[in-house]
Amino acid sequence: MAELSIVLEEAGAAGAPLLMMVVSPAICGTVIARFGTEEQKRAWLPGLADGSKTMAFGITEPDAGSNSHRITTTATRTEEGWVLNGRKVFVSGVDIADATLIVGRTSDARTGSLKPCLFIVPRDAPGFGRRHIEMELAANEKQFELTLDDVHLPAEALVGDEDAGLLQLFAGLNPERIMTAAFAIGMGRYALARAVTYAKDRQVWKSPIGAHQAIAHPLAQAHIELELARLMMAKAAALYDAGDDMGAGEAANMAKYAAAEACVKAVDTSVHTLGGNGLTKEFGLARLITAARVARIAPVSREMILNFVSHQTLGLPKSY
Ligand SMILES: Cc1cc2nc3c(=O)[nH]c(=O)nc-3n(C[C@H](O)[C@H](O)[C@H](O)COP(=O)(O)OP(=O)(O)OC[C@H]3O[C@@H](n4cnc5c(N)ncnc54)[C@H](O)[C@@H]3O)c2cc1C
């Protein structure tokens, strides 16, 4: 994880929008590696690791965004396996991924209550529809609304234990947060490097604009905040590598929060440093404004991380 996070940070630092690289290995690869059958591991892990195969991940629904306990996509047992029905929204890269890991709910025979379960749905499965959502976002992959209308799957499509509930899913969330943090830090570093180069060169009075503290201090501040976020990301990756899931959970959330905030600030400061050029296509910084905001919203919003730290770390009471 520590090494992978450095690779993704470099990808972000090169200005590459790589959401699928975050989702596919971090969530899907982790869940299959930990809970998949030997056959699923053989079929997916080498490809997810070297990038020759990709898997999208679908949990968000129109009425279940921040609150994933509210998902209503159902998975019902049939003689051959499973049938899925429901809707997902904002799922990234479904058109280019070989399959999507869909979070559905199965009915508990004893209690009748619904439990979350994970299913590998191939891209072209009959009944698996997708509609491209037009986003104001410069990224390589697109977001989709998905419809699952009587999608029949074989028994082997289920990943992990039917009764494990959200626990299996949570295993994939820590690496995804660490990877998102790495990517956001990389993006922030990329923007900052471009702004620093510009500030050393651009002269409109007797010295370059970088000599004015009104320009230099926000750049220095952005650098410090990116470095602090980087430290927390390294801590989260080290805890994850050491097998401390509890510690990694807290650190991964904090790293993702710090990285997203540092990235948004670094991009905003960088755009401002370039003046009018900050908004030109030629300098390519303005497109990062929306890209940086994504890290604040997905895969978990800034507020849900603050909720997590309020309740889990500080022990404060819950309002929802
Ligand atoms: C570019 C992009 C790519 C995405 N890719 C995927 C993907 O591949 N797969 C997938 O499943 N999903 C994906 N998502 C969805 C993403 O995970 C959700 O947008 C995110 O979890 C927030 O859910 P929501 O949009 O429904 O917002 P809502 O849950 O409606 O929240 C709206 C606002 O209210 C705040 N809020 C909600 N509840 C609380 C609370 N209790 N306390 C304080 N504030 C609260 C939120 O923080 C947010 O600011 C993607 C989203 C984007 C933008």
Coordinates of C-alpha atoms and ligand atoms in Angstrom, one line a residue:
M1 CA 0.0 0.0 0.0
A2 CA 2.8 2.4 0.9
E3 CA 4.5 1.8 -2.5
L4 CA 1.2 1.9 -4.5
S5 CA 0.3 5.2 -2.8
I6 CA 3.6 6.7 -4.1
V7 CA 2.9 5.5 -7.6
L8 CA -0.6 7.1 -7.5
E9 CA 0.8 10.3 -6.0
E10 CA 3.2 10.5 -9.0
A11 CA 0.3 9.9 -11.4
G12 CA -1.6 12.7 -9.7
A13 CA 1.5 14.9 -9.8
A14 CA 1.7 14.3 -13.6
G15 CA -1.8 15.7 -13.9
A16 CA -3.3 12.4 -14.9
P17 CA -7.0 11.9 -13.9
L18 CA -7.0 8.2 -12.8
L19 CA -10.1 7.5 -10.8
M20 CA -10.3 4.0 -12.2
M21 CA -6.8 3.3 -11.0
V22 CA -8.0 4.2 -7.5
V23 CA -11.3 2.2 -7.6
S24 CA -10.3 -0.9 -9.5
P25 CA -7.2 -2.1 -7.5
A26 CA -8.0 -0.4 -4.2
I27 CA -11.6 -1.4 -3.6
C28 CA -12.3 -4.3 -6.0
G29 CA -8.8 -5.8 -5.8
T30 CA -8.7 -5.7 -2.0
V31 CA -12.2 -7.2 -1.6
I32 CA -11.5 -10.1 -4.0
A33 CA -8.0 -10.7 -2.6
R34 CA -9.4 -10.9 1.0
F35 CA -12.8 -12.6 0.4
G36 CA -12.9 -14.0 -3.2
T37 CA -12.8 -17.7 -4.1
E38 CA -9.6 -19.1 -5.5
E39 CA -11.2 -19.0 -8.9
Q40 CA -12.2 -15.3 -8.6
K41 CA -8.7 -14.5 -7.5
R42 CA -7.1 -16.3 -10.4
A43 CA -9.6 -14.7 -12.8
W44 CA -9.2 -11.1 -11.6
L45 CA -6.2 -10.3 -9.4
P46 CA -3.3 -10.5 -11.9
G47 CA -5.3 -8.3 -14.4
L48 CA -6.4 -5.8 -11.7
A49 CA -2.8 -5.6 -10.5
D50 CA -1.2 -4.9 -13.8
G51 CA -4.0 -2.8 -15.2
S52 CA -4.9 -5.1 -18.1
K53 CA -8.3 -5.6 -16.4
T54 CA -10.4 -3.0 -14.6
M55 CA -13.4 -3.3 -12.4
A56 CA -15.8 -0.4 -11.5
F57 CA -17.5 -0.2 -8.2
G58 CA -21.2 0.6 -7.7
I59 CA -22.7 1.4 -4.3
T60 CA -24.2 4.9 -4.6
E61 CA -27.9 5.1 -5.4
P62 CA -30.2 8.0 -6.1
D63 CA -31.6 7.8 -2.5
A64 CA -28.5 6.4 -0.8
G65 CA -25.4 8.5 -1.2
S66 CA -23.7 9.3 2.1
N67 CA -25.9 6.8 3.8
S68 CA -25.0 3.5 2.2
H69 CA -27.2 1.6 4.7
R70 CA -30.2 2.8 2.6
I71 CA -29.4 1.0 -0.6
T72 CA -32.3 -0.8 -2.1
T73 CA -30.8 -2.8 -5.0
T74 CA -31.9 -6.4 -4.3
A75 CA -30.3 -9.7 -5.0
T76 CA -32.6 -12.7 -5.0
R77 CA -31.5 -16.4 -5.2
T78 CA -32.5 -18.4 -8.2
E79 CA -31.8 -22.1 -9.0
E80 CA -28.9 -21.0 -11.2
G81 CA -27.5 -18.3 -9.0
W82 CA -28.8 -14.7 -8.5
V83 CA -31.0 -12.1 -10.0
L84 CA -30.3 -8.4 -9.3
N85 CA -32.8 -5.4 -9.6
G86 CA -32.1 -1.8 -8.7
R87 CA -30.5 1.5 -9.7
K88 CA -27.0 3.0 -9.1
V89 CA -25.8 6.5 -9.8
F90 CA -22.4 8.3 -10.4
V91 CA -20.6 5.0 -11.0
S92 CA -17.3 5.8 -12.7
G93 CA -15.8 4.0 -15.7
V94 CA -18.5 1.3 -16.3
D95 CA -18.1 1.6 -20.1
I96 CA -14.4 0.8 -20.0
A97 CA -14.3 -1.6 -17.0
D98 CA -14.6 -5.4 -17.7
A99 CA -17.1 -5.7 -14.9
T100 CA -18.7 -3.7 -12.0
L101 CA -18.6 -4.8 -8.4
I102 CA -22.2 -4.1 -7.4
V103 CA -23.4 -3.8 -3.8
G104 CA -26.8 -5.3 -3.5
R105 CA -28.9 -6.7 -0.7
T106 CA -30.0 -10.2 0.0
S107 CA -33.0 -11.2 2.1
D108 CA -32.2 -13.0 5.4
A109 CA -34.3 -16.1 5.4
R110 CA -34.7 -16.0 9.2
T111 CA -35.4 -12.4 9.8
G112 CA -36.5 -11.1 6.4
S113 CA -34.2 -8.2 6.8
L114 CA -31.9 -7.2 4.0
K115 CA -28.1 -7.6 4.1
P116 CA -25.5 -6.0 1.8
C117 CA -23.6 -8.4 -0.6
L118 CA -21.2 -7.9 -3.4
F119 CA -21.6 -9.2 -6.9
I120 CA -19.4 -9.2 -10.0
V121 CA -21.6 -8.0 -12.9
P122 CA -20.0 -8.3 -16.4
R123 CA -20.1 -5.1 -18.5
D124 CA -22.5 -6.6 -21.1
A125 CA -24.7 -8.7 -18.8
P126 CA -28.3 -8.7 -20.2
G127 CA -30.5 -6.2 -18.2
F128 CA -27.4 -4.2 -17.1
G129 CA -28.1 -0.7 -18.6
R130 CA -26.1 2.5 -18.3
R131 CA -26.8 6.2 -19.0
H132 CA -23.9 8.6 -19.2
I133 CA -24.2 11.5 -16.8
E134 CA -22.8 14.7 -18.2
M135 CA -20.4 16.1 -15.6
E136 CA -18.6 19.5 -15.6
L137 CA -15.4 17.5 -15.0
A138 CA -12.2 17.0 -17.1
A139 CA -11.5 13.3 -16.5
N140 CA -10.6 10.2 -18.5
E141 CA -13.5 8.2 -17.2
K142 CA -17.2 9.0 -17.3
Q143 CA -19.9 8.7 -14.7
F144 CA -23.0 6.6 -15.2
E145 CA -26.5 5.9 -13.9
L146 CA -27.0 2.2 -13.9
T147 CA -30.2 0.1 -14.2
L148 CA -30.3 -3.5 -13.1
D149 CA -33.4 -5.1 -14.6
D150 CA -33.6 -8.8 -13.8
V151 CA -29.8 -9.2 -14.2
H152 CA -29.3 -13.0 -14.0
L153 CA -25.9 -14.0 -12.6
P154 CA -24.3 -17.4 -11.9
A155 CA -23.8 -18.4 -8.2
E156 CA -20.0 -17.7 -8.6
A157 CA -20.8 -13.9 -9.1
L158 CA -21.2 -13.5 -5.3
V159 CA -17.9 -12.3 -3.7
G160 CA -17.4 -13.4 -0.2
D161 CA -19.7 -14.6 2.5
E162 CA -23.4 -13.8 2.0
D163 CA -23.8 -13.2 5.7
A164 CA -20.8 -11.0 6.3
G165 CA -22.8 -7.8 5.8
L166 CA -20.8 -4.5 5.4
L167 CA -17.7 -5.9 7.0
Q168 CA -16.3 -7.2 3.7
L169 CA -17.0 -3.9 2.0
F170 CA -15.3 -2.0 4.7
A171 CA -12.1 -3.9 3.9
G172 CA -11.9 -2.1 0.5
L173 CA -12.7 1.3 1.9
N174 CA -9.4 2.0 3.7
P175 CA -7.2 1.4 0.7
E176 CA -9.6 3.5 -1.5
R177 CA -9.3 6.4 0.9
I178 CA -5.5 6.1 1.0
M179 CA -5.3 6.0 -2.8
T180 CA -7.7 9.0 -3.1
A181 CA -5.4 10.9 -0.7
A182 CA -2.4 9.9 -2.7
F183 CA -4.0 11.1 -5.9
A184 CA -5.2 14.4 -4.4
I185 CA -1.8 15.1 -3.0
G186 CA -0.2 14.4 -6.4
M187 CA -2.7 16.7 -8.1
G188 CA -2.0 19.5 -5.6
R189 CA 1.8 19.1 -6.1
Y190 CA 1.3 19.2 -9.9
A191 CA -0.6 22.5 -9.7
L192 CA 1.8 24.0 -7.2
A193 CA 4.9 23.1 -9.2
R194 CA 3.4 24.9 -12.2
A195 CA 2.5 28.0 -10.2
V196 CA 5.9 28.2 -8.6
T197 CA 7.6 28.0 -12.0
Y198 CA 5.3 30.8 -13.2
A199 CA 5.8 32.9 -10.1
K200 CA 9.6 32.8 -10.5
D201 CA 9.4 33.9 -14.1
R202 CA 6.5 36.3 -14.5
Q203 CA 7.5 40.0 -13.9
V204 CA 5.0 42.8 -14.0
W205 CA 6.9 45.2 -11.6
K206 CA 10.6 45.4 -10.8
S207 CA 10.8 41.8 -9.5
P208 CA 9.1 38.5 -10.3
I209 CA 5.6 38.1 -8.8
G210 CA 6.9 35.3 -6.6
A211 CA 8.9 37.9 -4.6
H212 CA 5.6 39.5 -3.4
Q213 CA 4.7 37.8 -0.1
A214 CA 1.0 38.0 -1.1
I215 CA 1.9 35.4 -3.8
A216 CA 4.8 33.6 -2.0
H217 CA 3.0 32.9 1.3
P218 CA -0.1 31.2 0.0
L219 CA 2.2 29.0 -2.2
A220 CA 4.4 28.2 0.9
Q221 CA 1.2 27.5 2.9
A222 CA -0.1 25.1 0.2
H223 CA 3.2 23.3 0.2
I224 CA 3.2 22.8 4.0
E225 CA -0.4 21.5 3.9
L226 CA 0.3 19.1 1.1
E227 CA 3.4 17.8 3.0
L228 CA 1.3 17.4 6.2
A229 CA -1.3 15.4 4.3
R230 CA 1.4 13.3 2.8
L231 CA 2.7 12.4 6.2
M232 CA -0.8 11.3 7.3
M233 CA -1.2 9.3 4.1
A234 CA 2.2 7.5 4.8
K235 CA 1.0 6.8 8.3
A236 CA -2.3 5.3 7.0
A237 CA -0.5 3.2 4.4
A238 CA 2.0 1.9 7.0
L239 CA -0.8 0.9 9.4
Y240 CA -2.7 -0.8 6.6
D241 CA 0.5 -2.7 5.6
A242 CA 1.0 -3.7 9.2
G243 CA -2.5 -5.2 9.3
D244 CA -3.9 -2.7 11.8
D245 CA -7.3 -2.2 10.1
M246 CA -8.7 -0.2 13.0
G247 CA -5.8 2.3 13.1
A248 CA -5.7 2.4 9.3
G249 CA -9.4 3.3 9.2
E250 CA -9.0 6.4 11.3
A251 CA -5.7 7.4 9.6
A252 CA -7.1 6.8 6.1
N253 CA -10.1 9.0 6.8
M254 CA -7.9 11.7 8.2
A255 CA -5.4 11.4 5.3
K256 CA -8.2 11.6 2.7
Y257 CA -9.7 14.7 4.5
A258 CA -6.3 16.5 4.8
A259 CA -5.3 15.6 1.2
A260 CA -8.6 16.8 -0.3
E261 CA -8.5 20.1 1.6
A262 CA -4.8 20.6 0.8
C263 CA -5.4 19.8 -2.9
V264 CA -8.4 22.2 -3.2
K265 CA -6.3 25.0 -1.6
A266 CA -3.2 24.2 -3.7
V267 CA -5.2 24.3 -7.0
D268 CA -7.1 27.4 -6.1
T269 CA -3.8 29.2 -5.0
S270 CA -2.1 28.0 -8.2
V271 CA -4.9 29.2 -10.5
H272 CA -4.8 32.6 -8.8
T273 CA -1.0 32.9 -9.1
L274 CA -1.3 32.7 -12.8
G275 CA -3.8 35.5 -13.0
G276 CA -5.6 35.4 -16.4
N277 CA -3.4 32.5 -17.5
G278 CA -4.8 30.5 -14.6
L279 CA -8.0 30.1 -16.6
T280 CA -6.5 29.4 -20.1
K281 CA -6.6 26.0 -21.7
E282 CA -2.9 26.5 -22.5
F283 CA -1.8 26.4 -18.8
G284 CA -4.3 23.6 -18.0
L285 CA -4.9 24.5 -14.3
A286 CA -8.5 25.6 -14.4
R287 CA -9.7 22.1 -15.3
L288 CA -8.2 20.9 -12.0
I289 CA -10.7 23.1 -10.0
T290 CA -13.5 20.6 -10.4
A291 CA -11.2 17.6 -10.4
A292 CA -9.9 18.7 -6.9
R293 CA -13.4 19.1 -5.6
V294 CA -14.1 15.5 -6.4
A295 CA -11.7 14.4 -3.7
R296 CA -13.8 16.4 -1.2
I297 CA -17.0 14.7 -2.3
A298 CA -16.1 11.1 -3.3
P299 CA -15.7 8.3 -2.3
V300 CA -16.8 9.7 1.0
S301 CA -17.6 13.4 1.7
R302 CA -15.7 15.8 3.9
E303 CA -18.6 16.0 6.3
M304 CA -18.9 12.2 6.6
I305 CA -15.2 12.1 7.6
L306 CA -15.8 14.8 10.1
N307 CA -18.8 12.8 11.4
F308 CA -16.5 9.7 11.7
V309 CA -13.8 11.5 13.6
S310 CA -16.4 13.2 15.9
H311 CA -18.0 9.9 16.8
Q312 CA -15.3 7.3 16.5
T313 CA -12.3 9.3 17.6
L314 CA -13.7 11.9 19.9
G315 CA -16.7 9.9 21.2
L316 CA -19.1 12.7 20.6
P317 CA -22.9 11.9 20.3
K318 CA -24.5 11.4 16.9
S319 CA -27.4 13.5 15.5
Y320 CA -28.5 11.1 12.7
Ligands
LIG1 C1 -16.8 12.3 -10.0 C2 -17.5 11.3 -9.1 C3 -17.2 9.9 -9.2 C4 -17.9 9.0 -8.4 N1 -17.7 7.7 -8.6 C5 -18.4 6.7 -7.9 C6 -18.2 5.3 -8.2 O1 -17.4 4.9 -9.0 N2 -19.0 4.5 -7.5 C7 -20.0 4.9 -6.6 O2 -20.7 4.0 -6.0 N3 -20.2 6.2 -6.3 C8 -19.4 7.1 -7.0 N4 -19.6 8.5 -6.7 C9 -20.6 8.9 -5.8 C10 -20.0 9.5 -4.5 O3 -19.4 8.5 -3.7 C11 -21.1 10.2 -3.8 O4 -21.4 11.4 -4.6 C12 -20.8 10.6 -2.4 O5 -20.7 9.5 -1.5 C13 -21.8 11.6 -1.8 O6 -23.1 11.1 -2.0 P1 -24.3 12.1 -2.6 O7 -23.7 12.6 -3.9 O8 -25.5 11.3 -2.8 O9 -24.5 13.2 -1.6 P2 -25.5 13.3 -0.4 O10 -25.4 12.0 0.4 O11 -26.8 13.7 -0.9 O12 -24.9 14.5 0.4 C14 -25.0 15.8 0.0 C15 -24.3 16.7 1.0 O13 -24.8 16.6 2.3 C16 -23.8 16.2 3.2 N5 -24.3 15.3 4.2 C17 -25.0 14.2 4.0 N6 -25.2 13.5 5.2 C18 -24.6 14.3 6.1 C19 -24.5 14.2 7.5 N7 -25.0 13.1 8.2 N8 -23.8 15.1 8.2 C20 -23.3 16.2 7.6 N9 -23.4 16.3 6.2 C21 -24.0 15.4 5.5 C22 -22.7 15.6 2.4 O14 -21.4 15.7 3.0 C23 -22.8 16.4 1.1 O15 -22.0 17.6 1.2 C24 -18.9 9.4 -7.5 C25 -19.1 10.8 -7.3 C26 -18.5 11.7 -8.1 C27 -18.8 13.2 -7.9

